[in-house]
mmCIF file of C-alpha atoms in Angstrom:
data_model
loop_
_atom_site.group_PDB
_atom_site.id
_atom_site.type_symbol
_atom_site.label_atom_id
_atom_site.label_comp_id
_atom_site.label_asym_id
_atom_site.label_seq_id
_atom_site.Cartn_x
_atom_site.Cartn_y
_atom_site.Cartn_z
ATOM 1 C CA MET A 15 12.735 27.719 53.379
ATOM 2 C CA GLN A 16 12.011 30.062 50.341
ATOM 3 C CA ASN A 17 14.522 28.552 48.212
ATOM 4 C CA LEU A 18 13.711 25.242 49.348
ATOM 5 C CA LEU A 19 10.143 25.910 47.962
ATOM 6 C CA SER A 20 11.710 27.550 44.949
ATOM 7 C CA PHE A 21 13.600 24.436 43.959
ATOM 8 C CA LEU A 22 10.519 21.728 44.896
ATOM 9 C CA PHE A 23 8.690 24.178 42.396
ATOM 10 C CA ILE A 24 10.874 23.705 39.668
ATOM 11 C CA ALA A 25 11.510 19.650 40.207
ATOM 12 C CA TYR A 26 7.794 19.371 40.302
ATOM 13 C CA THR A 27 7.657 21.345 37.032
ATOM 14 C CA ALA A 28 9.786 19.444 35.139
ATOM 15 C CA LEU A 29 8.859 16.354 36.151
ATOM 16 C CA SER A 30 5.149 17.082 35.108
ATOM 17 C CA SER A 31 6.748 18.079 31.520
ATOM 18 C CA SER A 32 8.400 15.375 31.351
ATOM 19 C CA ILE A 33 5.392 13.125 32.097
ATOM 20 C CA CYS A 34 2.896 14.890 29.904
ATOM 21 C CA PHE A 35 5.390 16.238 27.321
ATOM 22 C CA GLY A 36 8.928 13.914 27.347
ATOM 23 C CA GLN A 37 9.538 11.411 24.659
ATOM 24 C CA SER A 38 11.808 9.225 26.409
ATOM 25 C CA THR A 39 13.614 6.326 24.676
ATOM 26 C CA SER A 40 13.568 2.655 25.612
ATOM 27 C CA ILE A 41 16.443 0.712 24.839
ATOM 28 C CA LEU A 42 15.211 -2.802 23.720
ATOM 29 C CA ALA A 43 18.185 -4.502 23.163
ATOM 30 C CA ASN A 44 21.984 -3.681 23.007
ATOM 31 C CA GLU A 45 24.654 -6.456 22.234
ATOM 32 C CA ASN A 46 27.435 -6.780 19.756
ATOM 33 C CA GLY A 47 27.462 -3.179 18.935
ATOM 34 C CA LEU A 48 23.840 -3.250 17.683
ATOM 35 C CA VAL A 49 21.220 -1.457 19.902
ATOM 36 C CA LEU A 50 17.438 -1.126 18.955
ATOM 37 C CA GLN A 51 15.358 1.311 21.160
ATOM 38 C CA TYR A 52 11.739 2.462 20.809
ATOM 39 C CA LYS A 53 10.018 6.044 21.317
ATOM 40 C CA LYS A 54 6.548 6.912 21.809
ATOM 41 C CA LEU A 55 5.876 9.941 19.894
ATOM 42 C CA ASP A 56 2.785 12.727 20.220
ATOM 43 C CA LYS A 57 -0.460 11.985 19.791
ATOM 44 C CA ILE A 58 -1.386 12.812 16.384
ATOM 45 C CA GLY A 59 -5.198 12.938 16.167
ATOM 46 C CA SER A 60 -8.242 10.929 16.951
ATOM 47 C CA ARG A 61 -10.946 9.129 14.959
ATOM 48 C CA TYR A 62 -14.658 8.382 15.310
ATOM 49 C CA ASP A 63 -15.703 4.956 14.610
ATOM 50 C CA GLU A 64 -19.546 4.473 13.127
ATOM 51 C CA TYR A 65 -19.498 0.920 13.342
ATOM 52 C CA CYS A 66 -18.127 0.601 17.177
ATOM 53 C CA LYS A 67 -19.655 4.016 18.488
ATOM 54 C CA THR A 68 -16.182 4.428 19.882
ATOM 55 C CA THR A 69 -13.245 7.052 19.501
ATOM 56 C CA PHE A 70 -9.849 5.710 18.834
ATOM 57 C CA ASP A 71 -6.634 7.875 19.771
ATOM 58 C CA ILE A 72 -3.875 7.631 17.126
ATOM 59 C CA TYR A 73 -0.242 7.843 18.360
ATOM 60 C CA GLN A 74 3.305 7.619 16.369
ATOM 61 C CA VAL A 75 5.833 5.819 17.442
ATOM 62 C CA GLU A 76 9.553 5.353 16.215
ATOM 63 C CA GLY A 77 11.584 2.738 16.199
ATOM 64 C CA THR A 78 16.185 3.046 15.597
ATOM 65 C CA VAL A 79 18.553 0.078 14.674
ATOM 66 C CA ILE A 80 22.172 1.854 15.577
ATOM 67 C CA ASN A 81 25.425 0.198 14.602
ATOM 68 C CA ASN A 82 27.907 1.149 17.312
ATOM 69 C CA ASN A 83 30.713 -0.985 15.298
ATOM 70 C CA SER A 84 33.756 0.358 13.293
ATOM 71 C CA ASP A 85 34.314 -2.234 11.087
ATOM 72 C CA LYS A 86 31.210 -4.412 10.904
ATOM 73 C CA ALA A 87 28.354 -3.534 8.756
ATOM 74 C CA ALA A 88 24.845 -5.109 9.202
ATOM 75 C CA MET A 89 22.060 -6.881 8.018
ATOM 76 C CA VAL A 90 19.039 -6.451 10.368
ATOM 77 C CA THR A 91 15.245 -7.418 10.955
ATOM 78 C CA ALA A 92 14.053 -5.293 13.990
ATOM 79 C CA ILE A 93 10.163 -5.659 13.838
ATOM 80 C CA LEU A 94 8.014 -4.067 16.833
ATOM 81 C CA SER A 95 4.724 -5.355 17.410
ATOM 82 C CA PHE A 96 2.172 -2.625 19.641
ATOM 83 C CA GLU A 97 -1.319 -4.232 20.637
ATOM 84 C CA GLY A 98 -3.374 -1.477 20.598
ATOM 85 C CA GLN A 99 -7.321 -1.266 19.321
ATOM 86 C CA ALA A 100 -9.478 -1.651 16.261
ATOM 87 C CA CYS A 101 -13.113 -1.969 15.164
ATOM 88 C CA ASN A 102 -14.321 -5.375 14.333
ATOM 89 C CA LYS A 103 -17.281 -4.809 11.688
ATOM 90 C CA ILE A 104 -19.983 -7.165 12.063
ATOM 91 C CA TYR A 105 -22.578 -7.500 9.208
ATOM 92 C CA SER A 106 -25.823 -8.617 9.552
ATOM 93 C CA ASN A 107 -29.000 -9.303 7.117
ATOM 94 C CA ASP A 108 -30.985 -8.978 9.920
ATOM 95 C CA GLY A 109 -30.194 -5.320 11.228
ATOM 96 C CA PRO A 110 -28.110 -2.333 10.789
ATOM 97 C CA PRO A 111 -24.298 -3.051 10.733
ATOM 98 C CA GLY A 112 -21.964 -2.551 13.809
ATOM 99 C CA GLY A 113 -19.112 -3.616 15.547
ATOM 100 C CA GLU A 114 -17.104 -4.440 18.718
ATOM 101 C CA VAL A 115 -13.787 -3.233 19.848
ATOM 102 C CA ILE A 116 -10.883 -5.927 19.851
ATOM 103 C CA ASN A 117 -7.247 -6.068 20.181
ATOM 104 C CA LYS A 118 -5.080 -5.693 16.990
ATOM 105 C CA LEU A 119 -1.362 -6.015 16.268
ATOM 106 C CA PHE A 120 0.670 -2.774 15.094
ATOM 107 C CA ASN A 121 3.914 -3.676 13.905
ATOM 108 C CA LEU A 122 6.495 -1.433 13.025
ATOM 109 C CA ASP A 123 9.095 -2.775 10.432
ATOM 110 C CA ILE A 124 11.577 -0.648 11.019
ATOM 111 C CA ALA A 125 13.927 -2.078 7.546
ATOM 112 C CA HIS A 126 10.914 -1.837 5.659
ATOM 113 C CA LEU A 127 9.494 1.363 6.362
ATOM 114 C CA THR A 128 12.896 3.536 7.285
ATOM 115 C CA LYS A 129 14.014 5.886 4.291
ATOM 116 C CA HIS A 130 17.458 4.850 5.009
ATOM 117 C CA GLN A 131 19.021 3.165 1.644
ATOM 118 C CA THR A 132 20.387 -0.052 1.696
ATOM 119 C CA GLN A 133 24.515 0.140 1.158
ATOM 120 C CA TYR A 134 26.702 -1.941 -0.712
ATOM 121 C CA TRP A 135 29.669 -3.480 1.393
ATOM 122 C CA VAL A 136 31.932 -6.468 1.054
ATOM 123 C CA ASN A 137 30.339 -7.488 -2.169
ATOM 124 C CA ARG A 138 26.738 -7.443 -1.046
ATOM 125 C CA PHE A 139 23.952 -5.306 0.400
ATOM 126 C CA VAL A 140 23.386 -4.298 3.523
ATOM 127 C CA HIS A 141 20.927 -2.221 6.085
ATOM 128 C CA LEU A 142 23.840 -0.332 8.312
ATOM 129 C CA LEU A 143 27.028 0.446 7.428
ATOM 130 C CA PRO A 144 29.719 0.580 10.394
ATOM 131 C CA ASN A 145 28.644 3.992 12.583
ATOM 132 C CA ASP A 146 24.939 3.936 10.786
ATOM 133 C CA ASN A 147 21.773 3.723 11.796
ATOM 134 C CA MET A 148 18.222 3.735 10.394
ATOM 135 C CA VAL A 149 14.659 5.211 11.988
ATOM 136 C CA ALA A 150 11.662 4.490 10.887
ATOM 137 C CA THR A 151 7.962 5.414 12.598
ATOM 138 C CA GLY A 152 4.818 4.322 12.265
ATOM 139 C CA TYR A 153 1.229 4.392 14.159
ATOM 140 C CA VAL A 154 -0.658 3.012 17.007
ATOM 141 C CA GLU A 155 -4.652 3.170 17.851
ATOM 142 C CA VAL A 156 -5.828 2.858 21.011
ATOM 143 C CA LYS A 157 -9.214 3.722 22.878
ATOM 144 C CA GLN A 158 -9.105 7.008 23.620
ATOM 145 C CA GLY A 159 -7.837 7.930 26.969
ATOM 146 C CA GLU A 160 -5.681 4.685 26.754
ATOM 147 C CA GLN A 161 -1.712 4.883 26.826
ATOM 148 C CA VAL A 162 0.210 2.976 23.892
ATOM 149 C CA PRO A 163 1.619 -0.236 25.606
ATOM 150 C CA GLU A 164 5.135 -1.441 25.654
ATOM 151 C CA PRO A 165 5.980 -3.250 22.615
ATOM 152 C CA SER A 166 7.127 -6.970 22.044
ATOM 153 C CA LYS A 167 9.865 -7.286 19.428
ATOM 154 C CA TYR A 168 11.530 -9.476 16.715
ATOM 155 C CA PHE A 169 15.164 -8.816 16.079
ATOM 156 C CA THR A 170 17.564 -10.925 14.366
ATOM 157 C CA TYR A 171 20.924 -9.648 12.930
ATOM 158 C CA GLU A 172 24.053 -10.802 10.787
ATOM 159 C CA LEU A 173 27.442 -8.661 11.129
ATOM 160 C CA ILE A 174 29.482 -8.821 8.606
ATOM 161 C CA PRO A 175 33.561 -7.508 8.989
ATOM 162 C CA SER A 176 35.579 -6.000 6.590
ATOM 163 C CA LYS A 177 37.479 -9.152 5.840
ATOM 164 C CA GLY A 178 33.816 -11.259 5.301
ATOM 165 C CA ASN A 179 35.754 -14.197 6.859
ATOM 166 C CA GLU A 180 33.471 -14.445 9.973
ATOM 167 C CA THR A 181 29.865 -13.393 11.269
ATOM 168 C CA ASN A 182 28.094 -12.703 14.084
ATOM 169 C CA SER A 183 24.320 -13.279 14.476
ATOM 170 C CA LYS A 184 21.248 -14.027 16.185
ATOM 171 C CA THR A 185 17.878 -14.609 16.122
ATOM 172 C CA GLU A 186 15.122 -13.663 18.958
ATOM 173 C CA GLY A 187 11.351 -14.236 18.007
ATOM 174 C CA THR A 188 7.925 -13.624 19.766
ATOM 175 C CA ALA A 189 4.840 -15.394 18.790
ATOM 176 C CA THR A 190 3.458 -12.076 17.313
ATOM 177 C CA VAL A 191 5.594 -12.159 14.186
ATOM 178 C CA ASP A 192 6.341 -14.838 11.738
ATOM 179 C CA PRO A 193 9.794 -15.843 11.610
ATOM 180 C CA SER A 194 9.818 -16.859 8.274
ATOM 181 C CA GLU A 195 9.653 -13.153 7.602
ATOM 182 C CA LYS A 196 13.254 -12.579 8.332
ATOM 183 C CA THR A 197 15.370 -10.387 6.065
ATOM 184 C CA ALA A 198 17.277 -11.599 3.264
ATOM 185 C CA ILE A 199 19.745 -10.032 0.877
ATOM 186 C CA SER A 200 18.208 -7.547 -1.635
ATOM 187 C CA THR A 201 18.874 -8.677 -5.171
ATOM 188 C CA THR A 202 19.315 -6.160 -7.753
ATOM 189 C CA GLY A 203 19.316 -6.021 -11.344
ATOM 190 C CA GLU A 204 16.856 -6.954 -13.923
ATOM 191 C CA ASP A 205 17.466 -10.603 -14.373
ATOM 192 C CA ASN A 206 17.304 -11.472 -10.751
ATOM 193 C CA HIS A 207 14.068 -9.448 -10.080
ATOM 194 C CA SER A 208 12.532 -10.874 -13.213
ATOM 195 C CA LYS A 209 13.375 -14.431 -11.796
ATOM 196 C CA LEU A 210 12.600 -13.658 -8.377
ATOM 197 C CA ILE A 211 9.223 -12.148 -8.959
ATOM 198 C CA VAL A 212 7.732 -15.180 -10.651
ATOM 199 C CA GLY A 213 4.774 -16.435 -8.599
ATOM 200 C CA THR A 214 1.824 -15.740 -6.358
ATOM 201 C CA TRP A 215 2.197 -12.649 -3.741
ATOM 202 C CA THR A 216 -0.537 -11.566 -1.441
ATOM 203 C CA ILE A 217 -0.825 -8.250 0.524
ATOM 204 C CA THR A 218 0.150 -8.170 4.131
ATOM 205 C CA GLU A 219 0.879 -4.544 4.740
ATOM 206 C CA ASP A 220 -0.071 -1.055 2.732
ATOM 207 C CA VAL A 221 0.754 2.300 3.981
ATOM 208 C CA TYR A 222 0.274 6.057 2.601
ATOM 209 C CA VAL A 223 2.907 8.107 3.200
ATOM 210 C CA TYR A 224 1.862 11.478 3.115
ATOM 211 C CA LYS A 225 3.980 14.801 1.991
ATOM 212 C CA ASP A 226 4.072 16.118 5.739
ATOM 213 C CA GLY A 227 5.750 13.077 6.481
ATOM 214 C CA LYS A 228 2.674 11.105 8.379
ATOM 215 C CA GLU A 229 2.198 7.211 7.804
ATOM 216 C CA VAL A 230 -1.536 5.748 7.747
ATOM 217 C CA GLN A 231 -1.396 2.081 7.715
ATOM 218 C CA ARG A 232 -4.628 0.610 5.313
ATOM 219 C CA GLY A 233 -6.827 -2.023 6.813
ATOM 220 C CA GLU A 234 -8.984 -4.820 4.972
ATOM 221 C CA LEU A 235 -6.340 -5.585 2.627
ATOM 222 C CA PHE A 236 -7.293 -7.829 -0.550
ATOM 223 C CA GLN A 237 -5.155 -8.076 -3.112
ATOM 224 C CA SER A 238 -2.808 -10.632 -4.878
ATOM 225 C CA PHE A 239 -0.818 -10.207 -7.820
ATOM 226 C CA VAL A 240 0.429 -13.355 -10.003
ATOM 227 C CA PHE A 241 3.309 -12.956 -12.111
ATOM 228 C CA ARG A 242 4.567 -15.909 -14.732
ATOM 229 C CA ALA A 243 7.720 -16.347 -16.252
ATOM 230 C CA ASP A 244 6.301 -15.174 -19.869
ATOM 231 C CA GLY A 245 5.987 -11.660 -18.442
ATOM 232 C CA SER A 246 1.965 -12.090 -18.097
ATOM 233 C CA GLY A 247 0.349 -11.724 -14.633
ATOM 234 C CA ARG A 248 -3.005 -11.148 -12.755
ATOM 235 C CA ASP A 249 -4.217 -8.929 -10.435
ATOM 236 C CA ILE A 250 -7.061 -10.408 -8.086
ATOM 237 C CA GLY A 251 -8.961 -8.173 -5.575
ATOM 238 C CA ASN A 252 -12.224 -7.604 -3.923
ATOM 239 C CA GLY A 253 -13.761 -10.664 -6.205
ATOM 240 C CA GLU A 254 -12.485 -9.038 -9.392
ATOM 241 C CA GLU A 255 -9.360 -9.925 -11.713
ATOM 242 C CA TYR A 256 -7.397 -8.175 -14.222
ATOM 243 C CA ASP A 257 -4.733 -9.100 -16.328
ATOM 244 C CA PHE A 258 -1.613 -7.555 -16.997
ATOM 245 C CA LYS A 259 1.507 -7.812 -19.040
ATOM 246 C CA TYR A 260 4.870 -6.314 -16.784
ATOM 247 C CA PHE A 261 8.024 -5.020 -17.848
ATOM 248 C CA ILE A 262 11.100 -4.931 -15.288
ATOM 249 C CA SER A 263 14.069 -2.550 -16.119
ATOM 250 C CA GLY A 264 16.652 -2.231 -12.650
ATOM 251 C CA ASN A 265 14.263 -1.571 -9.623
ATOM 252 C CA LYS A 266 11.512 -0.188 -12.127
ATOM 253 C CA ILE A 267 8.125 -2.404 -13.185
ATOM 254 C CA ASN A 268 5.439 -1.260 -15.273
ATOM 255 C CA LEU A 269 2.237 -3.076 -15.221
ATOM 256 C CA VAL A 270 0.403 -2.663 -18.489
ATOM 257 C CA TYR A 271 -3.629 -3.907 -18.355
ATOM 258 C CA ASN A 272 -5.483 -5.482 -20.948
ATOM 259 C CA ASP A 273 -7.682 -2.286 -20.742
ATOM 260 C CA GLY A 274 -4.935 0.007 -21.417
ATOM 261 C CA GLU A 275 -4.398 1.225 -18.073
ATOM 262 C CA LYS A 276 -1.014 1.377 -16.756
ATOM 263 C CA SER A 277 0.968 1.463 -13.516
ATOM 264 C CA ALA A 278 4.550 1.994 -13.131
ATOM 265 C CA SER A 279 6.237 1.459 -9.321
ATOM 266 C CA GLU A 280 9.679 1.419 -7.908
ATOM 267 C CA ILE A 281 10.815 -2.370 -6.332
ATOM 268 C CA VAL A 282 12.215 -1.418 -2.923
ATOM 269 C CA ARG A 283 12.870 -5.104 -2.057
ATOM 270 C CA LEU A 284 12.687 -8.440 -3.972
ATOM 271 C CA ASP A 285 13.896 -11.618 -2.048
ATOM 272 C CA GLY A 286 12.211 -15.346 -2.016
ATOM 273 C CA SER A 287 9.361 -14.240 0.282
ATOM 274 C CA ILE A 288 8.739 -10.612 0.415
ATOM 275 C CA LEU A 289 8.443 -8.130 -2.654
ATOM 276 C CA ILE A 290 7.620 -4.370 -1.638
ATOM 277 C CA PHE A 291 6.546 -1.760 -4.062
ATOM 278 C CA LYS A 292 6.473 1.725 -4.025
ATOM 279 C CA PHE A 293 4.225 4.066 -5.914
ATOM 280 C CA ASN A 294 4.878 7.802 -6.061
ATOM 281 C CA PHE A 295 1.818 9.747 -6.480
ATOM 282 C CA PRO A 296 1.906 12.748 -8.782
ATOM 283 C CA ASP A 297 3.210 16.395 -7.677
ATOM 284 C CA GLU A 298 -0.105 17.430 -8.756
ATOM 285 C CA ASP A 299 -2.306 14.804 -6.788
ATOM 286 C CA ASN A 300 -4.277 16.955 -4.347
ATOM 287 C CA THR A 301 -4.868 14.026 -1.568
ATOM 288 C CA GLY A 302 -1.657 14.847 0.484
ATOM 289 C CA ILE A 303 -0.210 11.545 -0.118
ATOM 290 C CA ALA A 304 3.458 11.443 -1.802
ATOM 291 C CA SER A 305 3.583 7.629 -1.879
ATOM 292 C CA GLN A 306 2.278 3.965 -1.245
ATOM 293 C CA VAL A 307 4.125 1.346 0.103
ATOM 294 C CA SER A 308 2.821 -1.967 -0.290
ATOM 295 C CA THR A 309 4.397 -5.295 0.966
ATOM 296 C CA PHE A 310 3.290 -8.653 -0.348
ATOM 297 C CA LYS A 311 4.406 -12.322 1.114
ATOM 298 C CA LYS A 312 5.004 -14.973 -1.580
ATOM 299 C CA GLU A 313 2.804 -17.497 -1.328
ATOM 300 C CA GLU A 314 4.052 -21.361 -0.634
ATOM 301 C CA LYS A 315 3.677 -23.846 -3.516
#
C-alpha cells in the first residue's frame, strides 16, 4: 500500500509539473518530409494598460520548421496566427481618453523572424537545406489569467531536389493571413535590389529585438517609404514627410535625408511584395535593444 501511495504521489507530482511548467510541442503539419510545430513558452511578464484599465499577460511562443529530407531543400512560408487581446484606444473631445479590450491577431512569421540564414542550393537561395531547421520566437498578449489559444496556420512550401528537375509544393491558407504574402526567392546584388526597391512600401510589422533575446512588437504603425528609380525617396509617417537620397551596396542601404541625418540598414529580404529592413543599434546604446526589424509591403499600382 505504501508503494502504491508513493507511486501515485510521484505520478501526481510529475503531472502537476507538466501542467504548470511543461512546454509541450504541438505538430501542426507533417508532410513530404517537412514538419511545422509550435510551442508555447513561459509567461515573460505583464503590463497594465491605462486606457483600458486592464492587465495583459505576455507569453512567448515558438515556431519551428524542420526539413527531414536528405536530398531536397525547401522554400517555406510558415505563419502562425494567435488570437490574443489588446486595448483599442478611444479618443473623445468631450471626455478623458479611454479604451476597450478587443481581440487582436499576433502573427509569428517563422521565415521572417528566424535568425537562420538563407542559403544557396542548386543555383538559387532557399530557406532550408536538407536535414535543416529554422526556429523563431514571438509574443502574444492575453487578458490576465487567460491562456494563449492554439494558433491557426498559413503554410506553403516548395521542395527543390538536388537535380533541380522536379518540385513538390503545397499551399494551405486561412482567412487570417493574406495569401499574397507567400515567400518568394530572395534576390541578392546591388542591381537587383536597386530595381526591386522602386515603388511605395507601407510598414506592416515592426519588432524590437533586445540584447537578451526578447522580441517586442510595436503597435500603431504609420510609415511608408517611396523609393524612386533616380535614387531619391520620401519618408512618410505621422503626418510628416521627409525627402532623402538612398544608396545601395550589396545588402546595405543608406538613407541621407535633406537635413543631413543619415540612416544605415541591412536589407534582409527584398522581392516583388515584401521588404524587410534590419537596423542594428550601436553597442553603446543603453536601451537594451540590439536591433529593429521592420517589414514593409509593396503597394499595388
